């Protein structure tokens, strides 16, 4: 039986009664198969899985989609019940920010200023602030995040390490639609034509990852994106696995962000570089 709670007091009581370690999956709702994969990974590590559902206003910019972001609590609860989630914590804004917008927020540092951080100023400060609050409120032992938001995952790992929060952070591989599109709550905004155009992102990543030299990786991926007029690229970047400079040889990450119609999408893949 999945228990739905809304307050800090209810959360504290639920966590205090947990029979084993607390495994947490943080979401903004509109749950899909990518979230299911996180819940299943959590279930492999603990019999007590806690899912949070909170659309965090701090991580949305002034021209972003906070107001229209899908809120589907009843459908989300059905997903959580089907996946054997123990507790769903779905707080209101006042429960997370009882004094209004916090005067002190997390500093994402240099890693938060590149890629998504350059395109969405303030996003990572808001994201890390709510993640840190939820890690502490849930008393998480282990927390699961998707690799689709790879920069977010890297920053959360850095935060928990630097601040010695004592929480294990587990990354779960990206879940995709049968046609290759990375699952995202924002995919529902795409028209049929836009969805077809959006497939260029995953196609470009696959084509790039088929190469082993850094320059060739970017050339191959860029050609795919340039050939799709419905895609407006924000960035295409080849980095190291920690989002530092790409190595000449060894593991790397290829990341892309683009707008398709009015929807901004991100994706990434791991790859292995061998140099020329």
Tab-separated table of C-alpha atoms in Angstrom:
chain	number	residue	atom	x	y	z
A	1	UNK	CA	0.000	0.000	0.000
A	2	UNK	CA	1.420	3.358	-1.063
A	3	UNK	CA	0.905	6.138	1.486
A	4	UNK	CA	0.388	9.712	0.237
A	5	UNK	CA	1.601	12.450	2.578
A	6	UNK	CA	1.883	16.227	2.243
A	7	UNK	CA	3.494	17.683	5.360
A	8	UNK	CA	6.903	17.710	7.033
A	9	UNK	CA	5.407	16.141	10.125
A	10	UNK	CA	3.933	13.253	8.176
A	11	UNK	CA	7.241	12.803	6.377
A	12	UNK	CA	9.235	12.710	9.611
A	13	UNK	CA	6.882	10.084	11.051
A	14	UNK	CA	7.030	7.934	7.906
A	15	UNK	CA	10.821	8.032	7.778
A	16	UNK	CA	11.140	7.309	11.494
A	17	UNK	CA	9.024	4.181	11.004
A	18	UNK	CA	11.000	2.971	7.957
A	19	UNK	CA	12.087	-0.624	8.558
A	20	UNK	CA	15.280	-0.289	6.528
A	21	UNK	CA	17.397	2.257	4.672
A	22	UNK	CA	15.525	5.084	2.950
A	23	UNK	CA	15.770	5.000	-0.866
A	24	UNK	CA	14.563	8.255	-2.434
A	25	UNK	CA	13.459	9.127	-5.967
A	26	UNK	CA	12.917	12.864	-6.479
A	27	UNK	CA	10.524	13.934	-9.238
A	28	UNK	CA	8.414	16.839	-10.428
A	29	UNK	CA	5.563	14.479	-11.277
A	30	UNK	CA	4.140	13.697	-14.724
A	31	UNK	CA	5.713	10.294	-14.184
A	32	UNK	CA	6.737	8.099	-17.117
A	33	UNK	CA	8.771	4.949	-17.729
A	34	UNK	CA	11.995	6.800	-16.964
A	35	UNK	CA	10.707	7.429	-13.445
A	36	UNK	CA	9.602	3.807	-13.224
A	37	UNK	CA	13.195	2.770	-13.937
A	38	UNK	CA	14.360	4.922	-11.021
A	39	UNK	CA	11.784	3.354	-8.704
A	40	UNK	CA	12.765	-0.145	-9.777
A	41	UNK	CA	16.428	0.621	-9.165
A	42	UNK	CA	15.484	1.934	-5.721
A	43	UNK	CA	13.470	-1.203	-4.983
A	44	UNK	CA	16.562	-3.280	-5.697
A	45	UNK	CA	18.344	-1.466	-2.888
A	46	UNK	CA	15.624	-1.112	-0.259
A	47	UNK	CA	12.140	-2.253	0.696
A	48	UNK	CA	11.358	1.356	1.693
A	49	UNK	CA	11.127	3.553	-1.395
A	50	UNK	CA	10.081	7.181	-0.972
A	51	UNK	CA	9.098	9.239	-4.031
A	52	UNK	CA	8.874	13.016	-3.824
A	53	UNK	CA	6.626	14.971	-6.204
A	54	UNK	CA	7.252	18.703	-6.174
A	55	UNK	CA	7.399	21.197	-9.038
A	56	UNK	CA	10.182	23.407	-7.732
A	57	UNK	CA	9.682	27.069	-8.667
A	58	UNK	CA	13.292	27.977	-7.906
A	59	UNK	CA	14.654	26.082	-10.897
A	60	UNK	CA	12.394	27.725	-13.506
A	61	UNK	CA	13.456	30.929	-15.209
A	62	UNK	CA	11.027	33.844	-15.801
A	63	UNK	CA	10.274	32.734	-19.372
A	64	UNK	CA	10.115	29.001	-18.689
A	65	UNK	CA	7.172	26.654	-18.263
A	66	UNK	CA	6.546	26.559	-14.498
A	67	UNK	CA	2.850	27.421	-14.755
A	68	UNK	CA	2.105	24.964	-17.553
A	69	UNK	CA	4.353	22.170	-16.271
A	70	UNK	CA	2.086	19.088	-16.115
A	71	UNK	CA	0.646	18.257	-12.698
A	72	UNK	CA	-0.921	14.794	-12.737
A	73	UNK	CA	-0.949	13.611	-9.126
A	74	UNK	CA	-3.651	10.943	-9.424
A	75	UNK	CA	-1.976	9.323	-12.428
A	76	UNK	CA	1.387	9.612	-10.694
A	77	UNK	CA	0.038	7.789	-7.649
A	78	UNK	CA	-1.082	4.922	-9.855
A	79	UNK	CA	2.457	4.630	-11.212
A	80	UNK	CA	3.893	4.627	-7.700
A	81	UNK	CA	1.435	1.999	-6.509
A	82	UNK	CA	2.266	-0.222	-9.473
A	83	UNK	CA	5.977	0.047	-8.695
A	84	UNK	CA	5.599	-0.798	-5.011
A	85	UNK	CA	6.544	2.631	-3.658
A	86	UNK	CA	6.141	2.875	0.116
A	87	UNK	CA	5.493	6.607	0.503
A	88	UNK	CA	4.794	9.524	-1.844
A	89	UNK	CA	5.634	12.944	-0.415
A	90	UNK	CA	3.764	15.612	-2.415
A	91	UNK	CA	4.190	18.879	-0.533
A	92	UNK	CA	2.827	22.303	-1.393
A	93	UNK	CA	5.176	25.220	-1.985
A	94	UNK	CA	4.686	26.547	1.557
A	95	UNK	CA	5.763	23.201	2.999
A	96	UNK	CA	9.129	23.338	1.236
A	97	UNK	CA	9.604	27.104	1.460
A	98	UNK	CA	7.627	28.102	4.579
A	99	UNK	CA	9.212	31.566	4.668
A	100	UNK	CA	8.809	32.223	0.969
A	101	UNK	CA	11.706	32.173	-1.470
A	102	UNK	CA	14.866	31.385	0.517
A	103	UNK	CA	17.383	34.187	0.976
A	104	UNK	CA	20.238	31.653	0.930
A	105	UNK	CA	20.510	29.122	-1.898
A	106	UNK	CA	23.130	26.675	-3.114
A	107	UNK	CA	25.994	27.913	-5.290
A	108	UNK	CA	26.482	25.489	-8.181
A	109	UNK	CA	30.059	26.671	-8.773
A	110	UNK	CA	31.886	26.630	-12.122
A	111	UNK	CA	30.299	23.318	-13.167
A	112	UNK	CA	26.901	24.993	-12.893
A	113	UNK	CA	27.832	27.802	-15.274
A	114	UNK	CA	28.434	25.730	-18.410
A	115	UNK	CA	26.028	23.948	-20.780
A	116	UNK	CA	22.592	24.082	-19.085
A	117	UNK	CA	23.880	26.654	-16.615
A	118	UNK	CA	24.894	29.036	-19.383
A	119	UNK	CA	21.510	28.679	-21.064
A	120	UNK	CA	19.417	28.747	-17.886
A	121	UNK	CA	20.991	31.120	-15.338
A	122	UNK	CA	19.956	30.260	-11.778
A	123	UNK	CA	18.517	26.872	-12.718
A	124	UNK	CA	21.110	24.791	-10.911
A	125	UNK	CA	21.125	26.957	-7.802
A	126	UNK	CA	17.381	26.340	-7.520
A	127	UNK	CA	17.705	22.641	-8.300
A	128	UNK	CA	20.486	22.014	-5.789
A	129	UNK	CA	18.657	23.994	-3.115
A	130	UNK	CA	15.567	21.802	-3.288
A	131	UNK	CA	17.554	18.580	-3.631
A	132	UNK	CA	19.603	19.422	-0.541
A	133	UNK	CA	16.433	20.259	1.408
A	134	UNK	CA	14.729	17.024	0.324
A	135	UNK	CA	17.783	14.897	1.083
A	136	UNK	CA	17.749	16.256	4.617
A	137	UNK	CA	13.968	16.135	5.092
A	138	UNK	CA	13.729	12.550	3.842
A	139	UNK	CA	16.900	11.466	5.704
A	140	UNK	CA	17.840	9.631	2.526
A	141	UNK	CA	20.446	6.893	2.657
A	142	UNK	CA	20.526	6.512	-1.116
A	143	UNK	CA	18.947	8.636	-3.877
A	144	UNK	CA	18.386	7.824	-7.540
A	145	UNK	CA	18.600	10.247	-10.473
A	146	UNK	CA	18.393	9.710	-14.220
A	147	UNK	CA	21.408	10.101	-16.479
A	148	UNK	CA	19.273	12.002	-18.999
A	149	UNK	CA	19.829	15.079	-16.820
A	150	UNK	CA	23.534	14.325	-16.739
A	151	UNK	CA	24.779	17.738	-15.606
A	152	UNK	CA	22.212	17.707	-12.813
A	153	UNK	CA	23.461	14.281	-11.712
A	154	UNK	CA	27.082	15.461	-11.768
A	155	UNK	CA	26.247	18.523	-9.674
A	156	UNK	CA	24.254	16.534	-7.124
A	157	UNK	CA	27.156	14.113	-6.748
A	158	UNK	CA	29.555	17.026	-6.281
A	159	UNK	CA	27.269	18.709	-3.735
A	160	UNK	CA	26.794	15.595	-1.614
A	161	UNK	CA	30.556	14.964	-1.687
A	162	UNK	CA	31.648	18.534	-0.959
A	163	UNK	CA	29.091	19.055	1.822
A	164	UNK	CA	29.581	15.543	3.218
A	165	UNK	CA	25.859	14.828	3.275
A	166	UNK	CA	26.415	11.088	3.685
A	167	UNK	CA	23.987	10.119	0.911
A	168	UNK	CA	24.840	7.680	-1.862
A	169	UNK	CA	23.856	9.063	-5.274
A	170	UNK	CA	23.024	6.486	-7.948
A	171	UNK	CA	22.694	7.334	-11.640
A	172	UNK	CA	20.234	5.313	-13.718
A	173	UNK	CA	20.668	5.047	-17.520
A	174	UNK	CA	18.365	7.062	-19.784
A	175	UNK	CA	15.124	5.350	-20.791
A	176	UNK	CA	14.025	5.894	-24.388
A	177	UNK	CA	10.932	5.555	-26.506
A	178	UNK	CA	11.081	2.765	-29.131
A	179	UNK	CA	12.026	5.385	-31.728
A	180	UNK	CA	14.985	6.579	-29.642
A	181	UNK	CA	13.552	9.785	-28.161
A	182	UNK	CA	14.672	10.179	-24.552
A	183	UNK	CA	11.687	10.027	-22.210
A	184	UNK	CA	10.770	13.411	-20.752
A	185	UNK	CA	7.695	14.965	-19.211
A	186	UNK	CA	8.070	17.731	-21.802
A	187	UNK	CA	7.664	15.351	-24.757
A	188	UNK	CA	3.895	15.754	-24.399
A	189	UNK	CA	4.277	19.352	-25.618
A	190	UNK	CA	5.494	18.177	-29.051
A	191	UNK	CA	3.177	18.037	-32.038
A	192	UNK	CA	3.488	15.052	-34.393
A	193	UNK	CA	5.733	17.021	-36.722
A	194	UNK	CA	7.860	18.361	-33.887
A	195	UNK	CA	8.271	14.907	-32.440
A	196	UNK	CA	9.567	13.669	-35.779
A	197	UNK	CA	12.064	16.537	-35.873
A	198	UNK	CA	13.084	15.868	-32.259
A	199	UNK	CA	14.365	12.418	-33.225
A	200	UNK	CA	17.358	14.207	-34.762
A	201	UNK	CA	18.764	14.659	-31.238
A	202	UNK	CA	19.074	10.970	-30.412
A	203	UNK	CA	20.069	10.212	-34.010
A	204	UNK	CA	22.898	12.750	-33.802
A	205	UNK	CA	24.120	11.296	-30.521
A	206	UNK	CA	24.101	7.766	-31.924
A	207	UNK	CA	25.965	8.854	-35.030
A	208	UNK	CA	28.509	10.777	-32.984
A	209	UNK	CA	29.042	7.915	-30.536
A	210	UNK	CA	29.770	5.560	-33.460
A	211	UNK	CA	33.094	7.396	-33.883
A	212	UNK	CA	36.117	7.284	-31.618
A	213	UNK	CA	37.972	10.501	-32.443
A	214	UNK	CA	36.732	13.662	-30.730
A	215	UNK	CA	36.699	15.872	-33.827
A	216	UNK	CA	34.909	13.240	-35.880
A	217	UNK	CA	32.360	12.670	-33.114
A	218	UNK	CA	31.301	16.314	-33.194
A	219	UNK	CA	31.382	16.553	-36.993
A	220	UNK	CA	29.105	13.539	-37.400
A	221	UNK	CA	26.629	14.706	-34.766
A	222	UNK	CA	26.593	18.281	-36.085
A	223	UNK	CA	25.758	17.138	-39.613
A	224	UNK	CA	22.649	15.300	-38.401
A	225	UNK	CA	21.439	18.335	-36.466
A	226	UNK	CA	22.197	20.782	-39.292
A	227	UNK	CA	20.119	18.659	-41.664
A	228	UNK	CA	16.977	18.990	-39.508
A	229	UNK	CA	15.451	22.494	-39.929
A	230	UNK	CA	12.948	21.927	-37.127
A	231	UNK	CA	15.728	21.752	-34.523
A	232	UNK	CA	17.378	24.895	-33.106
A	233	UNK	CA	20.530	23.751	-31.340
A	234	UNK	CA	21.456	25.379	-28.050
A	235	UNK	CA	24.638	23.400	-27.539
A	236	UNK	CA	26.376	20.233	-28.665
A	237	UNK	CA	29.324	19.355	-26.446
A	238	UNK	CA	31.838	16.569	-26.002
A	239	UNK	CA	33.177	16.369	-22.447
A	240	UNK	CA	34.832	14.066	-20.007
A	241	UNK	CA	32.628	11.891	-17.778
A	242	UNK	CA	32.866	14.587	-15.073
A	243	UNK	CA	31.911	17.278	-17.639
A	244	UNK	CA	35.501	18.506	-17.767
A	245	UNK	CA	37.469	18.648	-21.052
A	246	UNK	CA	37.089	15.591	-23.254
A	247	UNK	CA	40.059	13.230	-23.071
A	248	UNK	CA	41.962	12.171	-26.160
A	249	UNK	CA	41.332	8.578	-25.112
A	250	UNK	CA	38.944	7.002	-22.634
A	251	UNK	CA	35.359	7.505	-21.458
A	252	UNK	CA	33.564	10.687	-22.528
A	253	UNK	CA	30.062	12.168	-22.771
A	254	UNK	CA	28.278	13.718	-25.753
A	255	UNK	CA	25.531	16.148	-24.753
A	256	UNK	CA	22.962	18.140	-26.714
A	257	UNK	CA	20.243	20.680	-25.981
A	258	UNK	CA	17.884	22.115	-28.571
A	259	UNK	CA	14.489	23.706	-29.066
A	260	UNK	CA	11.899	21.950	-31.171
A	261	UNK	CA	8.944	24.241	-31.637
A	262	UNK	CA	8.422	25.823	-28.222
A	263	UNK	CA	9.884	22.859	-26.318
A	264	UNK	CA	13.446	22.628	-25.055
A	265	UNK	CA	14.885	19.109	-24.995
A	266	UNK	CA	18.158	17.661	-23.705
A	267	UNK	CA	19.872	14.318	-24.246
A	268	UNK	CA	23.280	12.705	-23.872
A	269	UNK	CA	25.147	9.442	-24.392
A	270	UNK	CA	28.344	7.908	-23.041
A	271	UNK	CA	31.073	7.000	-25.496
A	272	UNK	CA	34.646	5.733	-25.602
A	273	UNK	CA	37.324	7.771	-27.380
A	274	UNK	CA	40.412	6.108	-28.868
A	275	UNK	CA	42.012	9.063	-30.635
A	276	UNK	CA	43.395	8.956	-34.157
